[in-house]
Coordinates of C-alpha atoms and ligand atoms in Angstrom, one line a residue:
X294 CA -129.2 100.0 216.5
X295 CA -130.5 96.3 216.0
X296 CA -133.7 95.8 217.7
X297 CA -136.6 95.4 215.0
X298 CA -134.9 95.0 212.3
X299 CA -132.4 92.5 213.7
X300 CA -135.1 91.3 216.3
X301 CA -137.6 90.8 212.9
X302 CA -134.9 88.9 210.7
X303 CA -134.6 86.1 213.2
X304 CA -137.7 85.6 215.4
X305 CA -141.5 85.6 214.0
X306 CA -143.3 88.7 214.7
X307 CA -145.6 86.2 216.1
X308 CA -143.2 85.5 218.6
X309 CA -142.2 89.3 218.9
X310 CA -146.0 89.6 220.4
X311 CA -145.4 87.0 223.5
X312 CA -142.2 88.5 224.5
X313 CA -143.3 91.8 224.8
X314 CA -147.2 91.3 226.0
X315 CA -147.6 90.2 229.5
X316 CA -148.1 86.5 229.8
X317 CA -150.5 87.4 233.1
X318 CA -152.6 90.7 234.2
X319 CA -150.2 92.6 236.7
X320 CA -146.8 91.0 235.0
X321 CA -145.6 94.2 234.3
X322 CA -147.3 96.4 236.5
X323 CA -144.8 99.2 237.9
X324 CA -146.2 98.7 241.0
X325 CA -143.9 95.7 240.8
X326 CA -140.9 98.3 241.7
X327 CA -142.9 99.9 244.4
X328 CA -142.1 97.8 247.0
X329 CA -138.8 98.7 248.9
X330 CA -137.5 95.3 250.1
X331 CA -137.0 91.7 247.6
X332 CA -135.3 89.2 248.6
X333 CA -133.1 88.8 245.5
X334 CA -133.0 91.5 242.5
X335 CA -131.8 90.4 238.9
X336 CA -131.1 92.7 236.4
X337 CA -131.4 91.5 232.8
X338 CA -133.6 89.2 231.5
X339 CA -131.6 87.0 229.1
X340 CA -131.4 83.4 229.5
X341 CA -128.7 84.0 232.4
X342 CA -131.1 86.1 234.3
X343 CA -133.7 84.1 233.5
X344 CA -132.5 80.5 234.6
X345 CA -130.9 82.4 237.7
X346 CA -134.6 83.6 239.1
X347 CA -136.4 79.9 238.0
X348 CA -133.6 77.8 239.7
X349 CA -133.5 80.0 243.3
X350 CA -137.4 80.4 243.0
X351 CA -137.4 76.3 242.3
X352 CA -135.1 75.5 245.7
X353 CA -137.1 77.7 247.9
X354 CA -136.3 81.4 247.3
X355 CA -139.2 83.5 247.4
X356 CA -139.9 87.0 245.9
X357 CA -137.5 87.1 243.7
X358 CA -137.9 90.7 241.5
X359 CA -136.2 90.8 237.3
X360 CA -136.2 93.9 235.6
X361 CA -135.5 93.7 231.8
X362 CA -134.1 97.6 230.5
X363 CA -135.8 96.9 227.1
X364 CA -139.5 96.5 225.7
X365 CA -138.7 92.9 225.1
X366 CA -136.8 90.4 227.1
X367 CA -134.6 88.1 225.8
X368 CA -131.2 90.3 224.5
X369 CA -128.5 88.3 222.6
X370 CA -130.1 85.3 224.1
X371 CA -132.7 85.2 221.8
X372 CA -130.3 86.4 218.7
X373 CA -127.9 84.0 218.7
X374 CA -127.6 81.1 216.6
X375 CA -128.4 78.9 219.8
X376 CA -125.0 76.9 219.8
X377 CA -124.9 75.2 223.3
X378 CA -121.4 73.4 223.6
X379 CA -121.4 70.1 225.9
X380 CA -119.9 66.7 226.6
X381 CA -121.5 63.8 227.5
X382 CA -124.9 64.3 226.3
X383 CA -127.5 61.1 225.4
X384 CA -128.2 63.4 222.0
X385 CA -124.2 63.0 221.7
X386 CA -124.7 59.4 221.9
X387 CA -127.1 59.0 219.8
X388 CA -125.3 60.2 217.2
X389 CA -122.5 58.0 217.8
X390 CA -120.0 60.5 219.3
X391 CA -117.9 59.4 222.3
X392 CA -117.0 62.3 224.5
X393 CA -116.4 62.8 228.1
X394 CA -116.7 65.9 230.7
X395 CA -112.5 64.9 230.8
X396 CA -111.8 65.5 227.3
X397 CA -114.2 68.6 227.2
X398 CA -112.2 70.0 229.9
X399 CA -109.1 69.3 228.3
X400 CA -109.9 70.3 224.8
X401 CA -111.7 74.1 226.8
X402 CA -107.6 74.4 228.9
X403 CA -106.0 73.4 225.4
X404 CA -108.1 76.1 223.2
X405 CA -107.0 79.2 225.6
X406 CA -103.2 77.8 226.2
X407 CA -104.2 77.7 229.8
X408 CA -105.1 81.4 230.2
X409 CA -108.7 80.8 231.6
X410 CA -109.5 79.8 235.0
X411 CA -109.8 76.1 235.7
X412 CA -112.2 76.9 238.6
X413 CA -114.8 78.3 236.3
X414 CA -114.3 75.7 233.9
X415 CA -115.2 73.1 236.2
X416 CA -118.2 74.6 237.4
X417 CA -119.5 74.4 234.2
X418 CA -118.7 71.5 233.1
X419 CA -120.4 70.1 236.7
X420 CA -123.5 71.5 236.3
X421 CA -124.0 71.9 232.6
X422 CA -125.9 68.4 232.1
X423 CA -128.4 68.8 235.1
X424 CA -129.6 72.1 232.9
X425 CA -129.6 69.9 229.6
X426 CA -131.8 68.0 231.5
X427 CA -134.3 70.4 233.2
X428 CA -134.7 71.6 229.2
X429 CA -135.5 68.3 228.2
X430 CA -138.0 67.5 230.7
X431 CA -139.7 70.9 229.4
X432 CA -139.7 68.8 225.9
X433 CA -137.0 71.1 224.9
X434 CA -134.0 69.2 223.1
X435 CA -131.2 70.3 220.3
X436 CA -131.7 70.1 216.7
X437 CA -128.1 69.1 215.7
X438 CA -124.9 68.6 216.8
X439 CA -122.1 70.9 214.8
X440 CA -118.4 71.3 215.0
X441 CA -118.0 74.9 215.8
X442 CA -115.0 77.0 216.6
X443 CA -112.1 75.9 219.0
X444 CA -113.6 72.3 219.2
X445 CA -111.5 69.1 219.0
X446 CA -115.3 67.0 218.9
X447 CA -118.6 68.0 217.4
X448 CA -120.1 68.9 220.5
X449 CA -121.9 72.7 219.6
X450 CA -125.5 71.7 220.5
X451 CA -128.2 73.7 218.4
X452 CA -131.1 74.8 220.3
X453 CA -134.2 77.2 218.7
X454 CA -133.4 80.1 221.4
X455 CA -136.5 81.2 220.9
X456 CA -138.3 78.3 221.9
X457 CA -135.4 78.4 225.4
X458 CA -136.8 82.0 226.2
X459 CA -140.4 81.5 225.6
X460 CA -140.0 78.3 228.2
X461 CA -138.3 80.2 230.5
X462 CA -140.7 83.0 230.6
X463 CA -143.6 80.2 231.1
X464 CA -141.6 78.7 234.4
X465 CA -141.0 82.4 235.5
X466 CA -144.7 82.7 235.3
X467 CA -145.8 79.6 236.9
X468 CA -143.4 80.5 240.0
X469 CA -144.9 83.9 240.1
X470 CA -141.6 86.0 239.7
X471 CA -142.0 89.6 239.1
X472 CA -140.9 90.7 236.0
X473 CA -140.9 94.3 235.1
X474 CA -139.7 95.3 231.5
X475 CA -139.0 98.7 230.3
X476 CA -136.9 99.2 234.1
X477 CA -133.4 99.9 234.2
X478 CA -130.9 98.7 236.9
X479 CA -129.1 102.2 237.2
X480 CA -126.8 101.9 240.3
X481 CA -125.6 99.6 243.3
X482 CA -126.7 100.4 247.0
X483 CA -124.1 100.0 248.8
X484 CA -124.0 99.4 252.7
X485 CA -120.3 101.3 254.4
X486 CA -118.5 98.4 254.4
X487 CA -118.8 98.4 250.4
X488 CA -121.8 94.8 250.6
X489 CA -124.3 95.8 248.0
X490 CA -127.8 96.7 249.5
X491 CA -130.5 96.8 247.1
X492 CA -130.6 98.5 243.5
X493 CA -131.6 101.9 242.4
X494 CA -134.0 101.4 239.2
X495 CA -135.0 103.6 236.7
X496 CA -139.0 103.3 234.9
X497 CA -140.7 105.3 233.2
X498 CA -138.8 108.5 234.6
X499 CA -139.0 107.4 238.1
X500 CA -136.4 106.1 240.1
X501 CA -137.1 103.2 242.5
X502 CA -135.2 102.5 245.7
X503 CA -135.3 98.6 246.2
X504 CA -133.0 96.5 248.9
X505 CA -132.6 93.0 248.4
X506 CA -131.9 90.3 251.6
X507 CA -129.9 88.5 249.5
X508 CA -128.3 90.9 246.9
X509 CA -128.0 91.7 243.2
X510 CA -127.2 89.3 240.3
X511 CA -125.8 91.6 237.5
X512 CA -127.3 89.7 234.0
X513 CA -127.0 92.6 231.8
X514 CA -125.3 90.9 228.9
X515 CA -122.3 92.4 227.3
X516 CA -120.8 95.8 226.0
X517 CA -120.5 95.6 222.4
X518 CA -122.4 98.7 221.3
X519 CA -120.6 101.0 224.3
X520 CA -118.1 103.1 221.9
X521 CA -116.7 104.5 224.7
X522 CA -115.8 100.8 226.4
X523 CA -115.0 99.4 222.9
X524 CA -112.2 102.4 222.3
X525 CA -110.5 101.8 225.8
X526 CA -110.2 97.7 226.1
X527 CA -110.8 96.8 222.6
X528 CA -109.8 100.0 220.1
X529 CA -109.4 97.1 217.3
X530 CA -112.7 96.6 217.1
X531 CA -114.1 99.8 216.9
X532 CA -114.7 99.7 213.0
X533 CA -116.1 96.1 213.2
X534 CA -119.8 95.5 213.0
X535 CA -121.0 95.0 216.1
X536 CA -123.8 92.2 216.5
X537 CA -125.4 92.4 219.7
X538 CA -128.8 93.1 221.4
X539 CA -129.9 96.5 222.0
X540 CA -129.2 96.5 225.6
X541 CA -125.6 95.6 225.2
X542 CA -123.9 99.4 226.9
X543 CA -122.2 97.3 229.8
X544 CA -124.0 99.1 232.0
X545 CA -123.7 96.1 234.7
X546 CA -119.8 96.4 233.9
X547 CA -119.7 99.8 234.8
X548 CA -121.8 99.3 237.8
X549 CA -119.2 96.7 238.7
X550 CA -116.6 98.6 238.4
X551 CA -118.1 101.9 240.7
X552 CA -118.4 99.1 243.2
X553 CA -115.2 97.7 243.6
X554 CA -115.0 94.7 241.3
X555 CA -112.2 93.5 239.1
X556 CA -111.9 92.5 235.6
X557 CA -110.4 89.4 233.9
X558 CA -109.9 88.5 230.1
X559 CA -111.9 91.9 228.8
X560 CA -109.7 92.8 226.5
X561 CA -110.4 89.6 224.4
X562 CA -112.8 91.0 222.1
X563 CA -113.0 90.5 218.5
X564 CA -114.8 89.8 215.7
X565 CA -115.9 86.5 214.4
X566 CA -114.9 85.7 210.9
X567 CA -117.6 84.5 207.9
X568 CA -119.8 86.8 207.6
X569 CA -121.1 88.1 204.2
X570 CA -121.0 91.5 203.9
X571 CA -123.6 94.0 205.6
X572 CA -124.7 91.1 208.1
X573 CA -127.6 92.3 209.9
X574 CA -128.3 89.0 211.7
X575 CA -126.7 85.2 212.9
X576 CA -127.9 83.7 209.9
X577 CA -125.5 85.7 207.8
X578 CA -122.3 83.9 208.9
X579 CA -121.2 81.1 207.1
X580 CA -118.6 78.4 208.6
X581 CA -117.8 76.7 205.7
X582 CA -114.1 77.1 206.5
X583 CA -114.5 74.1 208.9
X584 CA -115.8 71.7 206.4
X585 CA -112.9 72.6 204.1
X586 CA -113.1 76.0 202.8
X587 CA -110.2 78.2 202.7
X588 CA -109.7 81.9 203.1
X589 CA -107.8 84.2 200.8
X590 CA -107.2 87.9 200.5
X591 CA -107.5 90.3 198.0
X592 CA -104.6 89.1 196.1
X593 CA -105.7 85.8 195.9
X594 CA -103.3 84.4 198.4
X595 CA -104.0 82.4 201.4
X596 CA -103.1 84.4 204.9
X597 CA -103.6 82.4 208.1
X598 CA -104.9 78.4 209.1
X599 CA -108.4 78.0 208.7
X600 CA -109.1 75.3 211.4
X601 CA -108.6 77.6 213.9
X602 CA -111.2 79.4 216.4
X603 CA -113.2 82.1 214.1
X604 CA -112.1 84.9 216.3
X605 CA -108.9 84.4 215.9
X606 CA -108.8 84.3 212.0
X607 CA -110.8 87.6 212.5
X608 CA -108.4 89.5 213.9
X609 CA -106.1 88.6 211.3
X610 CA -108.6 88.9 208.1
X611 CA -108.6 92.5 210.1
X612 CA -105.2 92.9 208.9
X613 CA -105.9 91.9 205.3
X614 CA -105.3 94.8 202.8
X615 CA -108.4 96.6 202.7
X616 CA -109.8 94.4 205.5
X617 CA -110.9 92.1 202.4
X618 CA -111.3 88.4 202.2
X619 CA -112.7 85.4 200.5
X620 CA -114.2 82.3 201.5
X621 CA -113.3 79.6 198.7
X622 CA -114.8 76.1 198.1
X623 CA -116.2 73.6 196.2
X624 CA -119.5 71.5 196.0
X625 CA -118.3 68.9 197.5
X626 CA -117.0 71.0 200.7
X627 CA -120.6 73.1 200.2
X628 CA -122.5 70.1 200.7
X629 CA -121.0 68.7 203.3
X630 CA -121.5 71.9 205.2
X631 CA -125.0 72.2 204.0
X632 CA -125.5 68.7 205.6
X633 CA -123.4 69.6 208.6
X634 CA -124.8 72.9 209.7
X635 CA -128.5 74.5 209.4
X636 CA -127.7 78.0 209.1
X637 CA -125.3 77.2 206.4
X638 CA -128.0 75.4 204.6
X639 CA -130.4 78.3 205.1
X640 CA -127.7 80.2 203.8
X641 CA -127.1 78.6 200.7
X642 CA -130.6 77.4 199.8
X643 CA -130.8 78.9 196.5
X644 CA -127.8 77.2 194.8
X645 CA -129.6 73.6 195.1
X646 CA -132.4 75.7 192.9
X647 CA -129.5 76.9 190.5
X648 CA -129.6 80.5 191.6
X649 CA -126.8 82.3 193.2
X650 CA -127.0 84.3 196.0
X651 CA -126.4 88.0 195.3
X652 CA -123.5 88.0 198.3
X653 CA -121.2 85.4 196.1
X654 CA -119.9 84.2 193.1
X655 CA -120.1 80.3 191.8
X656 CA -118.5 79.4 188.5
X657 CA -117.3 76.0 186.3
X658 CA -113.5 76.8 186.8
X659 CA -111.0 78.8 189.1
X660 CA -110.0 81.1 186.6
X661 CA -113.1 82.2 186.3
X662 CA -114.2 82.5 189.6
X663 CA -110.9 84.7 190.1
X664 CA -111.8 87.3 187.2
X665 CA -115.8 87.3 188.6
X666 CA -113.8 88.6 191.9
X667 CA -111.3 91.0 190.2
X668 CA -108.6 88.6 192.1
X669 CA -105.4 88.0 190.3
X670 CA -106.1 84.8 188.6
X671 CA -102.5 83.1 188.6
X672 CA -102.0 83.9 192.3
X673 CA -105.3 82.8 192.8
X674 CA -105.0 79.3 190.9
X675 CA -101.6 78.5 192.2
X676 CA -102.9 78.8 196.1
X677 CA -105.4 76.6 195.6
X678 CA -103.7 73.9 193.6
X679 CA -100.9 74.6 196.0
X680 CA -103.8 74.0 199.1
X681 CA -104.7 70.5 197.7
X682 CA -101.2 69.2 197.3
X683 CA -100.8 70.2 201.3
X684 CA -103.9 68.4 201.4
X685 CA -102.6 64.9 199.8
X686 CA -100.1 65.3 202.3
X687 CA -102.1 65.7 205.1
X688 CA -100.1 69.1 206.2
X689 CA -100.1 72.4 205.1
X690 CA -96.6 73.9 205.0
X691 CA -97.6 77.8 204.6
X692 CA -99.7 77.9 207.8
X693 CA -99.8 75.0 209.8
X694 CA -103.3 73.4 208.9
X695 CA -104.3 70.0 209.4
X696 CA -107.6 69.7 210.1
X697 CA -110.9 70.8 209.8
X698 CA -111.3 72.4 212.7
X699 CA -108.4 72.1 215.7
X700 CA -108.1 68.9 215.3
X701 CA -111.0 67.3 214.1
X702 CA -111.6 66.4 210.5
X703 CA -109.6 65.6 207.4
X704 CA -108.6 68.5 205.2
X705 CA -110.8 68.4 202.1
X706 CA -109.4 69.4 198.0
X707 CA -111.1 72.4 196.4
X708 CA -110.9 70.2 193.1
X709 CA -115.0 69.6 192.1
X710 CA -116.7 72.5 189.9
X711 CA -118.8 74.3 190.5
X712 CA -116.2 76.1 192.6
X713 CA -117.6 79.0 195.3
X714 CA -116.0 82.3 196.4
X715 CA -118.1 84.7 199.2
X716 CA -116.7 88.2 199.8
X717 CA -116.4 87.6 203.8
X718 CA -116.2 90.2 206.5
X719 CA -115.9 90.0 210.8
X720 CA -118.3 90.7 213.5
X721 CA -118.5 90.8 217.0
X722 CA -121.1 88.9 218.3
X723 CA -120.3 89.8 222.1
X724 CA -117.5 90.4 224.5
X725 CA -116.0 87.8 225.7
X726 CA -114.6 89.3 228.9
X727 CA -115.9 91.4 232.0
X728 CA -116.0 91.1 235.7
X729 CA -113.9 89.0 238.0
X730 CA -116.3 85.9 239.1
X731 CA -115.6 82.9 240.8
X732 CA -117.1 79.7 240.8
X733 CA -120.3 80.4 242.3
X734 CA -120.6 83.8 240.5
X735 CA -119.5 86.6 243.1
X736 CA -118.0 89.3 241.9
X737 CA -114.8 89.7 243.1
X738 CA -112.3 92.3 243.9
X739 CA -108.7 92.6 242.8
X740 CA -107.6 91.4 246.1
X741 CA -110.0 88.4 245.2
X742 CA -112.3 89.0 248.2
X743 CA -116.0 89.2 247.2
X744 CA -117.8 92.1 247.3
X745 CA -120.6 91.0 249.5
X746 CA -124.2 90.7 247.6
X747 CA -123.0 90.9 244.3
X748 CA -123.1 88.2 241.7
X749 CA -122.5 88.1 238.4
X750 CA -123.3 85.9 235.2
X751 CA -123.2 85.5 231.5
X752 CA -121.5 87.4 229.1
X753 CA -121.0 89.8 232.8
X754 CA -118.4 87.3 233.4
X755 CA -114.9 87.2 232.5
X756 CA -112.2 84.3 233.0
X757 CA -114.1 81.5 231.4
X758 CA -112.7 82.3 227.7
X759 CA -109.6 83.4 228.9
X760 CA -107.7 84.8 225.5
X761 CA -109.7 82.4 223.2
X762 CA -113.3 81.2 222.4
X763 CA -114.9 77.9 221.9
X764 CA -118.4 78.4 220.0
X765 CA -121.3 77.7 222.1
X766 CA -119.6 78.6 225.3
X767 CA -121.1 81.9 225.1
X768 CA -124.7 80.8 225.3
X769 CA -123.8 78.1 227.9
X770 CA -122.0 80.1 230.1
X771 CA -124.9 82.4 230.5
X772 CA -127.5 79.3 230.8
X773 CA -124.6 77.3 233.1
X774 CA -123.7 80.2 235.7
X775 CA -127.6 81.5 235.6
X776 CA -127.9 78.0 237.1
X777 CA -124.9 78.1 239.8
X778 CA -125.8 81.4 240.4
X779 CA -129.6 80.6 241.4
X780 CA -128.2 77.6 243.4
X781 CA -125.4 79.4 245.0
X782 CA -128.8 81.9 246.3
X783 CA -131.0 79.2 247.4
X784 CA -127.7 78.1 249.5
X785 CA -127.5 81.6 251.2
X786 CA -131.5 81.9 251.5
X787 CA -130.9 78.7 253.8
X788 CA -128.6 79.8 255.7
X789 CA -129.9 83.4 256.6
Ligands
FAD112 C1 -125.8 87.3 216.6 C2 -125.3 86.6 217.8 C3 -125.1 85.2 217.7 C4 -124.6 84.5 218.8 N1 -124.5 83.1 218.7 C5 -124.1 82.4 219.8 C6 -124.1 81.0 219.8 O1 -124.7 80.3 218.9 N2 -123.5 80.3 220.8 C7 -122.9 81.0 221.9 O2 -122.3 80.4 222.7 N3 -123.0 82.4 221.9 C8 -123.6 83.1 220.9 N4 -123.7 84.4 221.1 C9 -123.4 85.0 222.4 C10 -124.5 84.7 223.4 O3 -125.8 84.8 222.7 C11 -124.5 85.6 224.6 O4 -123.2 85.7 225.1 C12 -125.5 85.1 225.7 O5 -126.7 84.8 225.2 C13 -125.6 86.2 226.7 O6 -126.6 85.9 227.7 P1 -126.8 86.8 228.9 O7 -127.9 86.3 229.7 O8 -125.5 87.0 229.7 O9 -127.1 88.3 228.3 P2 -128.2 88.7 227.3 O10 -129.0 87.6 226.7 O11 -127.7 89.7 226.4 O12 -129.3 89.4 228.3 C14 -128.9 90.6 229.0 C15 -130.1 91.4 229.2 O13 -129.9 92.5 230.1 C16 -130.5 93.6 229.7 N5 -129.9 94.8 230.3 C17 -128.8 95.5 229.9 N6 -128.6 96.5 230.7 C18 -129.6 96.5 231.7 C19 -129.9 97.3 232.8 N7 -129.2 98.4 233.1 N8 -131.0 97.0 233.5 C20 -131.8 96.0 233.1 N9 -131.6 95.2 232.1 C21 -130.4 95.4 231.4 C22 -130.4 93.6 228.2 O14 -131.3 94.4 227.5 C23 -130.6 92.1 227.9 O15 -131.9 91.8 227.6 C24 -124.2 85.1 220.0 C25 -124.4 86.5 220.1 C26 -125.0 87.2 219.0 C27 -125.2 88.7 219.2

């Protein structure tokens, strides 16, 4: 299980202190729970849970109750590497990029071949800004702009997601929602006609019987360390390492599920490829592979196109023999990367000080990189002089590769020593799939009527991926459809 050790390696134990401790006397107080009727009940407290209470509380809904499962709030929103993908943004224009919500939307239909659902799409891509903005009037902005997975434009927004959850929790406070951590949303009232009634919650070994006027948003993250949901939709990836947050047992997908709803696209889980070995956190994946790098198996020979999305080169570096592979690259490709991405810098910190890290190997030629890796050194030198000859010519006749990423970027030669090899491996960093939605988050059925009073959002959510992944639409789907979703409930509060 992740939580410390995981939590420790990527937020300050500092930090760790004002997730857990109440920011206000009472914040926690399981007396919270005691009252039987709310007007709207979230379960989870990641960012989509989170931005879902601030922006109903913010357009008039009142007594809105969150309970968090864990100690801590946060989940994988605060784990992640903080990749926020958008179009359009002044930070984008600053840095000289032009980009459009069109060309977003094209490049999101192009990635999936058309297998997710334009509706969702949309919705994101119309309210995605106004949140950019209610961040940056909190003084929160991104750090960089990176070319991530799936993208045809550098438009994979860093943001510290630490720094998003502590502002969140601040707002959440200042609107005096009840949060109660440590409670666990354990089942669905239902009404007889099948509308969802309230919540049954579980604290401290009592359970608590709470209704809800306007119903329940599931924001209970994803199911990547449920076995048992792992072996039926995604049997794959039951060997991969699983990187999620503690909480992530799908227990919203299952309440879903006893109540009616439908799923879409949850069989597209797999594993992101880059990691070193034994990653225990975000920081240990490297994307070098889209500044240049290429990947090679075990006998030295090159297997798929590296400008495609990372979860797609997972699934077939899965297939590898012995499931091993090798990120290879130069300095020049290194630096570029170094300069392009801050987690690769962090990564690689200790080769500008002439050390190299334990999890790779760095030498003057490629012979001698091959023997370091026991990989057979002709195969190995012929693919790579082989790569930079598909390089001059702009294509690459094995697999298709023209780019650095999609179709962004010029190939780059592995030709200037020292040359670099890192023993790579794939983890999941999520599912990408789960419960029917549409565009204002209700949880449909397979009939595609909406179960009355139940909402879902974030990596709850299926259809927005459909059988790909762009980076950074993970993390904005869950701060995008926490938004529609807390609109969508100021609407109904309105109206009833
Ligand atoms: C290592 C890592 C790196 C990643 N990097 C990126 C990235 O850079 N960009 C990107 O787009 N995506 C990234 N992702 C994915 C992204 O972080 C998540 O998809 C997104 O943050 C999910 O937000 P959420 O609000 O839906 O769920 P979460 O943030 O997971 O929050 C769900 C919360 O619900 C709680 N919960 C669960 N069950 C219950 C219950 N029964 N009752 C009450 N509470 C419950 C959980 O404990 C958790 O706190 C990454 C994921 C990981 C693990």
């Amino acid at each position: 299980m992740v939580t410390r050790r995981q939590l420790c390696s990527v937020v300050p134990s500092v930090a760790i202190g004002l997730l857990s401790a109440p920011l206000k006397a009472g914040e926690n107080r399981i007396a919270e729970l005691e009252k039987p009727l709310r007007s709207y009940i979230i379960a989870g407290a990641g960012v989509s849970g989170l931005i879902a209470a601030i922006t109903a509380a913010e357009h008039g809904v009142k007594d809105i109750l969150v309970i968090e499962k864990e100690p801590l709030i946060g989940g994988a929103s605060i784990l992640c590497e903080g990749v926020w993908t958008l179009a359009g943004t002044p930070f984008q224009k600053e840095t000289g990029l032009a980009d459009s919500s069109e060309k977003f939307l094209e490049n999101l239909i192009e990635d999936a071949k058309g297998t997710n659902d334009p509706k969702l799409l949309k919705a994101y891509i119309d309210h995605c800004l106004d949140q950019y903005e209610w961040f940056a009037r909190k003084g929160i902005h991104p750090k960089e702009i990176i070319t991530n997975t799936g993208m045809n434009v550098p438009r994979g927004h860093t943001f510290d997601p630490l720094q998003i959850i502590i502002c969140l929790r601040k707002r959440l406070n200042e609107l005096g929602i009840a949060l109660v951590t440590g409670a666990k949303a354990k089942k669905l009232l239902l009404k007889a006609d099948g509308a969802v009634a309230g919540l049954l919650v579980e604290s401290k070994g009592k359970t608590f019987k709470i209704s809800s006027k306007l119903g329940v948003l599931l924001a209970t993250g994803g199911f990547s360390r449920n076995t048992e949901l792992i072996a039926k939709y995604a049997p794959k990836m039951i060997n991969a390492v699983r990187l999620s947050c503690a909480g992530a047992y799908g227990d919203g997908l299952i309440m879903a599920l006893e109540a009616g709803a439908d799923v879409r696209d949850i069989h597209n889980i797999r594993a992101a490829y880059g990691f070193i070995l034994n990653p225990s956190s975000v920081f240990d994946i490297s994307q070098t592979i889209y500044a240049g790098a290429i990947s090679v198996n075990s006998q030295g020979l090159r297997y798929v196109n590296e400008s495609l999305p990372y979860k797609d080169i997972g699934e077939i570096a899965l297939e590898q023999p012995s499931q091993r592979t090798f990120m290879v690259f130069d300095s020049l490709i290194l630096k570029a990367q170094m300069e392009d991405r801050a987690a690769d810098a962090r990564l690689y910190a200790p080769l500008l000080k002439g050390e190299t890290p334990i999890f790779m190997s760095a030498a003057a030629s490629l012979e001698e990189l091959a023997r370091t890796a026991r990989l057979p050194v002709a195969n190995f030198v012929s693919t790579v002089s082989r790569y930079n000859t598909y390089v001059d010519k702009g294509f690459d006749e094995e697999f298709g590769r023209r780019h650095l990423t999609l179709t962004y970027g010029t190939m780059r030669k592995i030709q200037k020593a020292p040359f670099y090899l890192v023993p790579t491996t794939c983890a999941s960093m999520g599912t990408n799939g789960g419960v029917r939605v549409n565009e204002k988050t209700q949880v449909l059925k397979a009939d595609l009527s909406a179960i009355p009073g139940l909402y879902a959002a974030g990596e709850m959510m299926g259809g927005f991926h459909g059988n790909s992944f762009m980076g950074g639409t993970s993390y904005g789907k869950a701060i995008v459809f926490g938004r529609i979703n807390g609109l969508y409930i100021a609407e109904e509060n309105s109206r009833a």
